[in-house]
């Protein structure tokens, strides 16, 4: 069964700073997911990636399949980026319908 | 499109009571799933379904039942609520076997 570790657990930064959140997993996967959860809100899927890098606005996600590691970067951070960011991977190396296993999340606060 | 709709948003139950958490999606997704989220822990899969008439257990299924009579609906039933089931519950759907669309959650307190 896949195990997911995220770091840091908590991160407070000033507006405009470059943010990096890390995710490591234990078993080879077909794809990794980054999710965003605002306080009191629902969960939004940001990225699904299986190799290389993806970019959406100020968000960049990278993955190194060989090292079983992914990073989520936020450029020019803004207070509205304050949220919990969650990494998720398939529960088993073969993937399948029995879903994902999730990291415990990184609680990000961007101060103005 | 409404996406994934969960009801109710909040619920308080007494130990031993039963209730159903509703989940509906209007995207014709085959895959639906239920998760619970507890402080200090990641989301954990309770039950999932890969299509109407097909359900299976996830990581933490004890104390919960599901059914999938239609593509749109995937209700979660608590048979006899316990304080350990106090949590935030999320329903999710996807055209494939990964949850990409989440509902807004149901915050359940069992006293």
mmCIF file of C-alpha atoms in Angstrom:
data_model
loop_
_atom_site.group_PDB
_atom_site.id
_atom_site.type_symbol
_atom_site.label_atom_id
_atom_site.label_comp_id
_atom_site.label_asym_id
_atom_site.label_seq_id
_atom_site.Cartn_x
_atom_site.Cartn_y
_atom_site.Cartn_z
ATOM 1 C CA UNK A 1 0.000 0.000 0.000
ATOM 2 C CA UNK A 2 1.254 3.418 -0.899
ATOM 3 C CA UNK A 3 2.336 5.798 1.820
ATOM 4 C CA UNK A 4 2.377 9.559 1.273
ATOM 5 C CA UNK A 5 4.443 12.112 3.146
ATOM 6 C CA UNK A 6 3.984 15.844 2.705
ATOM 7 C CA UNK A 7 6.176 18.651 3.929
ATOM 8 C CA UNK A 8 5.968 21.082 5.473
ATOM 9 C CA UNK A 9 2.811 20.490 7.520
ATOM 10 C CA UNK A 10 2.395 24.226 8.098
ATOM 11 C CA UNK A 11 3.803 27.139 6.156
ATOM 12 C CA UNK A 12 3.373 30.864 6.720
ATOM 13 C CA UNK A 13 4.845 33.267 4.179
ATOM 14 C CA UNK A 14 4.594 36.867 3.073
ATOM 15 C CA UNK A 15 2.701 37.950 0.002
ATOM 16 C CA UNK A 16 4.871 37.674 -3.090
ATOM 17 C CA UNK A 17 7.080 34.869 -1.846
ATOM 18 C CA UNK A 18 7.821 31.747 -3.871
ATOM 19 C CA UNK A 19 6.233 28.720 -2.189
ATOM 20 C CA UNK A 20 7.267 25.072 -2.440
ATOM 21 C CA UNK A 21 5.331 22.129 -1.020
ATOM 22 C CA UNK A 22 6.800 18.637 -1.246
ATOM 23 C CA UNK A 23 5.247 15.192 -1.557
ATOM 24 C CA UNK A 24 6.952 11.799 -1.401
ATOM 25 C CA UNK A 25 5.361 8.418 -1.903
ATOM 26 C CA UNK A 26 6.516 4.845 -1.441
ATOM 27 C CA UNK A 27 5.149 2.815 -4.378
ATOM 28 C CA UNK A 28 5.423 3.442 -8.102
ATOM 29 C CA UNK A 29 2.365 5.138 -9.549
ATOM 30 C CA UNK A 30 0.666 6.031 -12.807
ATOM 31 C CA UNK A 31 -0.319 9.549 -11.765
ATOM 32 C CA UNK A 32 -0.212 11.909 -8.793
ATOM 33 C CA UNK A 33 -2.803 14.486 -7.796
ATOM 34 C CA UNK A 34 -2.585 17.854 -6.134
ATOM 35 C CA UNK A 35 -5.733 19.160 -4.458
ATOM 36 C CA UNK A 36 -6.645 22.444 -2.781
ATOM 37 C CA UNK A 37 -9.004 22.863 0.149
ATOM 38 C CA UNK A 38 -10.035 26.305 1.363
ATOM 39 C CA UNK A 39 -11.123 26.745 5.006
ATOM 40 C CA UNK A 40 -14.669 25.493 5.407
ATOM 41 C CA UNK A 41 -14.845 24.730 1.715
ATOM 42 C CA UNK A 42 -14.813 21.853 -0.635
ATOM 43 C CA UNK A 43 -11.861 20.202 -2.316
ATOM 44 C CA UNK A 44 -10.698 21.196 -5.769
ATOM 45 C CA UNK A 45 -8.452 19.178 -8.019
ATOM 46 C CA UNK A 46 -5.495 21.303 -9.184
ATOM 47 C CA UNK A 47 -3.327 18.894 -11.134
ATOM 48 C CA UNK A 48 -3.059 15.308 -12.202
ATOM 49 C CA UNK A 49 0.391 14.506 -13.528
ATOM 50 C CA UNK A 50 2.331 11.417 -14.480
ATOM 51 C CA UNK A 51 5.613 12.966 -15.662
ATOM 52 C CA UNK A 52 7.466 16.228 -16.015
ATOM 53 C CA UNK A 53 5.769 19.480 -15.197
ATOM 54 C CA UNK A 54 2.380 21.166 -15.464
ATOM 55 C CA UNK A 55 1.528 24.817 -15.040
ATOM 56 C CA UNK A 56 -1.744 26.591 -14.372
ATOM 57 C CA UNK A 57 -1.482 30.309 -13.790
ATOM 58 C CA UNK A 58 0.872 30.840 -10.846
ATOM 59 C CA UNK A 59 0.812 27.175 -9.859
ATOM 60 C CA UNK A 60 3.438 24.729 -11.090
ATOM 61 C CA UNK A 61 3.551 21.025 -10.307
ATOM 62 C CA UNK A 62 6.524 18.785 -11.012
ATOM 63 C CA UNK A 63 7.082 15.088 -10.569
ATOM 64 C CA UNK A 64 10.133 12.823 -10.563
ATOM 65 C CA UNK A 65 8.877 9.287 -11.046
ATOM 66 C CA UNK A 66 12.267 7.675 -10.377
ATOM 67 C CA UNK A 67 12.668 9.461 -7.050
ATOM 68 C CA UNK A 68 8.949 9.111 -6.150
ATOM 69 C CA UNK A 69 8.702 12.803 -5.404
ATOM 70 C CA UNK A 70 6.547 15.711 -6.472
ATOM 71 C CA UNK A 71 6.552 19.411 -5.713
ATOM 72 C CA UNK A 72 3.905 22.086 -5.925
ATOM 73 C CA UNK A 73 5.174 25.623 -6.438
ATOM 74 C CA UNK A 74 3.301 28.896 -6.141
ATOM 75 C CA UNK A 75 4.891 31.944 -7.705
ATOM 76 C CA UNK A 76 4.098 35.497 -6.524
ATOM 77 C CA UNK A 77 1.976 34.131 -3.678
ATOM 78 C CA UNK A 78 -1.181 35.996 -2.662
ATOM 79 C CA UNK A 79 -3.392 35.838 0.457
ATOM 80 C CA UNK A 80 -6.082 34.114 -1.609
ATOM 81 C CA UNK A 81 -3.660 31.183 -2.022
ATOM 82 C CA UNK A 82 -4.112 30.468 1.694
ATOM 83 C CA UNK A 83 -5.503 26.955 1.847
ATOM 84 C CA UNK A 84 -4.626 23.357 2.597
ATOM 85 C CA UNK A 85 -2.782 21.650 -0.265
ATOM 86 C CA UNK A 86 -3.107 17.881 -0.462
ATOM 87 C CA UNK A 87 -1.096 15.351 -2.426
ATOM 88 C CA UNK A 88 -2.725 12.042 -3.411
ATOM 89 C CA UNK A 89 -1.561 8.885 -5.182
ATOM 90 C CA UNK A 90 -3.164 5.540 -6.037
ATOM 91 C CA UNK A 91 -3.441 3.251 -3.030
ATOM 92 C CA UNK A 92 -1.721 0.423 -4.865
ATOM 93 C CA UNK A 93 0.985 0.340 -7.512
ATOM 94 C CA UNK A 94 -1.468 -0.984 -10.094
ATOM 95 C CA UNK A 95 -3.823 1.899 -9.533
ATOM 96 C CA UNK A 96 -7.405 0.816 -9.892
ATOM 97 C CA UNK A 97 -10.809 1.736 -8.663
ATOM 98 C CA UNK A 98 -10.147 1.485 -4.956
ATOM 99 C CA UNK A 99 -9.121 5.039 -4.964
ATOM 100 C CA UNK A 100 -6.357 7.221 -3.702
ATOM 101 C CA UNK A 101 -4.345 7.577 -0.542
ATOM 102 C CA UNK A 102 -3.915 11.135 0.612
ATOM 103 C CA UNK A 103 -1.209 13.089 2.383
ATOM 104 C CA UNK A 104 -2.168 14.896 5.569
ATOM 105 C CA UNK A 105 -1.961 18.215 3.771
ATOM 106 C CA UNK A 106 0.097 21.387 3.994
ATOM 107 C CA UNK A 107 -1.632 24.304 5.681
ATOM 108 C CA UNK A 108 -0.470 27.429 3.847
ATOM 109 C CA UNK A 109 -1.059 30.963 5.107
ATOM 110 C CA UNK A 110 0.003 33.932 2.996
ATOM 111 C CA UNK A 111 0.129 37.148 4.960
ATOM 112 C CA UNK A 112 -0.415 40.505 3.226
ATOM 113 C CA UNK B 1 -24.171 21.883 -14.153
ATOM 114 C CA UNK B 2 -24.393 21.582 -10.374
ATOM 115 C CA UNK B 3 -21.452 19.150 -10.152
ATOM 116 C CA UNK B 4 -21.441 17.052 -6.971
ATOM 117 C CA UNK B 5 -24.128 17.970 -4.451
ATOM 118 C CA UNK B 6 -24.003 16.778 -0.859
ATOM 119 C CA UNK B 7 -26.735 17.158 1.701
ATOM 120 C CA UNK B 8 -27.003 18.036 4.500
ATOM 121 C CA UNK B 9 -24.103 20.405 5.137
ATOM 122 C CA UNK B 10 -24.286 19.944 8.886
ATOM 123 C CA UNK B 11 -25.824 17.237 11.052
ATOM 124 C CA UNK B 12 -25.854 16.396 14.743
ATOM 125 C CA UNK B 13 -26.821 12.883 15.792
ATOM 126 C CA UNK B 14 -27.115 11.077 19.053
ATOM 127 C CA UNK B 15 -25.295 7.799 19.567
ATOM 128 C CA UNK B 16 -27.304 4.949 18.087
ATOM 129 C CA UNK B 17 -29.287 7.043 15.619
ATOM 130 C CA UNK B 18 -29.174 6.269 11.928
ATOM 131 C CA UNK B 19 -29.097 8.644 8.998
ATOM 132 C CA UNK B 20 -28.278 8.924 5.316
ATOM 133 C CA UNK B 21 -25.856 11.365 3.748
ATOM 134 C CA UNK B 22 -26.949 12.192 0.240
ATOM 135 C CA UNK B 23 -24.667 12.603 -2.770
ATOM 136 C CA UNK B 24 -25.772 13.385 -6.303
ATOM 137 C CA UNK B 25 -23.838 14.237 -9.452
ATOM 138 C CA UNK B 26 -25.137 15.440 -12.802
ATOM 139 C CA UNK B 27 -22.032 14.764 -14.887
ATOM 140 C CA UNK B 28 -22.849 11.146 -15.774
ATOM 141 C CA UNK B 29 -19.713 9.970 -14.017
ATOM 142 C CA UNK B 30 -19.276 6.250 -13.516
ATOM 143 C CA UNK B 31 -17.021 6.443 -10.473
ATOM 144 C CA UNK B 32 -18.262 7.758 -7.136
ATOM 145 C CA UNK B 33 -16.729 7.503 -3.708
ATOM 146 C CA UNK B 34 -17.112 8.570 -0.094
ATOM 147 C CA UNK B 35 -14.272 9.840 2.103
ATOM 148 C CA UNK B 36 -14.005 10.985 5.664
ATOM 149 C CA UNK B 37 -11.585 13.672 6.817
ATOM 150 C CA UNK B 38 -10.391 13.831 10.411
ATOM 151 C CA UNK B 39 -7.986 16.323 12.048
ATOM 152 C CA UNK B 40 -4.353 15.312 11.584
ATOM 153 C CA UNK B 41 -5.244 12.568 9.135
ATOM 154 C CA UNK B 42 -5.582 12.484 5.407
ATOM 155 C CA UNK B 43 -8.800 11.758 3.596
ATOM 156 C CA UNK B 44 -9.717 8.092 3.927
ATOM 157 C CA UNK B 45 -11.848 6.089 1.527
ATOM 158 C CA UNK B 46 -15.031 4.596 3.024
ATOM 159 C CA UNK B 47 -16.819 3.030 0.038
ATOM 160 C CA UNK B 48 -16.710 3.432 -3.698
ATOM 161 C CA UNK B 49 -18.685 2.505 -6.795
ATOM 162 C CA UNK B 50 -17.559 2.007 -10.386
ATOM 163 C CA UNK B 51 -21.082 2.103 -11.777
ATOM 164 C CA UNK B 52 -24.763 1.600 -11.030
ATOM 165 C CA UNK B 53 -25.318 -1.614 -9.098
ATOM 166 C CA UNK B 54 -21.639 -2.010 -8.179
ATOM 167 C CA UNK B 55 -20.142 -0.998 -4.827
ATOM 168 C CA UNK B 56 -17.098 -2.018 -2.836
ATOM 169 C CA UNK B 57 -15.407 -1.299 0.457
ATOM 170 C CA UNK B 58 -12.576 1.129 0.903
ATOM 171 C CA UNK B 59 -10.152 1.635 3.737
ATOM 172 C CA UNK B 60 -12.609 2.357 6.602
ATOM 173 C CA UNK B 61 -16.008 0.795 5.732
ATOM 174 C CA UNK B 62 -17.170 -0.407 9.162
ATOM 175 C CA UNK B 63 -20.383 1.214 10.344
ATOM 176 C CA UNK B 64 -21.349 2.487 6.884
ATOM 177 C CA UNK B 65 -23.473 1.134 4.044
ATOM 178 C CA UNK B 66 -23.839 2.332 0.475
ATOM 179 C CA UNK B 67 -25.918 1.545 -2.574
ATOM 180 C CA UNK B 68 -25.830 2.732 -6.185
ATOM 181 C CA UNK B 69 -29.206 2.233 -7.815
ATOM 182 C CA UNK B 70 -28.650 5.025 -10.356
ATOM 183 C CA UNK B 71 -25.608 6.627 -11.959
ATOM 184 C CA UNK B 72 -26.464 9.962 -10.342
ATOM 185 C CA UNK B 73 -26.911 9.031 -6.668
ATOM 186 C CA UNK B 74 -24.610 7.421 -4.122
ATOM 187 C CA UNK B 75 -26.008 7.722 -0.581
ATOM 188 C CA UNK B 76 -23.986 6.840 2.510
ATOM 189 C CA UNK B 77 -25.884 5.295 5.422
ATOM 190 C CA UNK B 78 -24.794 5.316 9.032
ATOM 191 C CA UNK B 79 -26.493 2.339 10.612
ATOM 192 C CA UNK B 80 -25.984 3.168 14.297
ATOM 193 C CA UNK B 81 -24.015 6.352 14.799
ATOM 194 C CA UNK B 82 -21.036 6.347 17.157
ATOM 195 C CA UNK B 83 -18.910 9.266 18.430
ATOM 196 C CA UNK B 84 -15.983 7.845 16.397
ATOM 197 C CA UNK B 85 -17.958 8.729 13.267
ATOM 198 C CA UNK B 86 -17.777 12.424 14.047
ATOM 199 C CA UNK B 87 -16.011 13.730 10.976
ATOM 200 C CA UNK B 88 -16.324 15.684 7.765
ATOM 201 C CA UNK B 89 -17.566 13.538 4.900
ATOM 202 C CA UNK B 90 -16.834 14.167 1.237
ATOM 203 C CA UNK B 91 -18.403 12.584 -1.788
ATOM 204 C CA UNK B 92 -16.492 12.579 -5.072
ATOM 205 C CA UNK B 93 -17.095 11.546 -8.662
ATOM 206 C CA UNK B 94 -15.087 11.044 -11.812
ATOM 207 C CA UNK B 95 -15.460 9.571 -15.283
ATOM 208 C CA UNK B 96 -12.577 7.264 -14.367
ATOM 209 C CA UNK B 97 -11.408 5.583 -11.191
ATOM 210 C CA UNK B 98 -9.883 8.644 -9.546
ATOM 211 C CA UNK B 99 -11.890 11.275 -7.642
ATOM 212 C CA UNK B 100 -11.618 14.576 -9.451
ATOM 213 C CA UNK B 101 -14.841 16.309 -8.455
ATOM 214 C CA UNK B 102 -15.656 16.697 -4.785
ATOM 215 C CA UNK B 103 -18.787 17.846 -3.042
ATOM 216 C CA UNK B 104 -18.641 20.582 -0.407
ATOM 217 C CA UNK B 105 -18.729 18.154 2.481
ATOM 218 C CA UNK B 106 -21.023 17.217 5.343
ATOM 219 C CA UNK B 107 -19.909 18.023 8.863
ATOM 220 C CA UNK B 108 -21.293 15.326 11.167
ATOM 221 C CA UNK B 109 -21.195 15.405 14.947
ATOM 222 C CA UNK B 110 -22.250 12.391 16.998
ATOM 223 C CA UNK B 111 -22.871 13.050 20.667
#
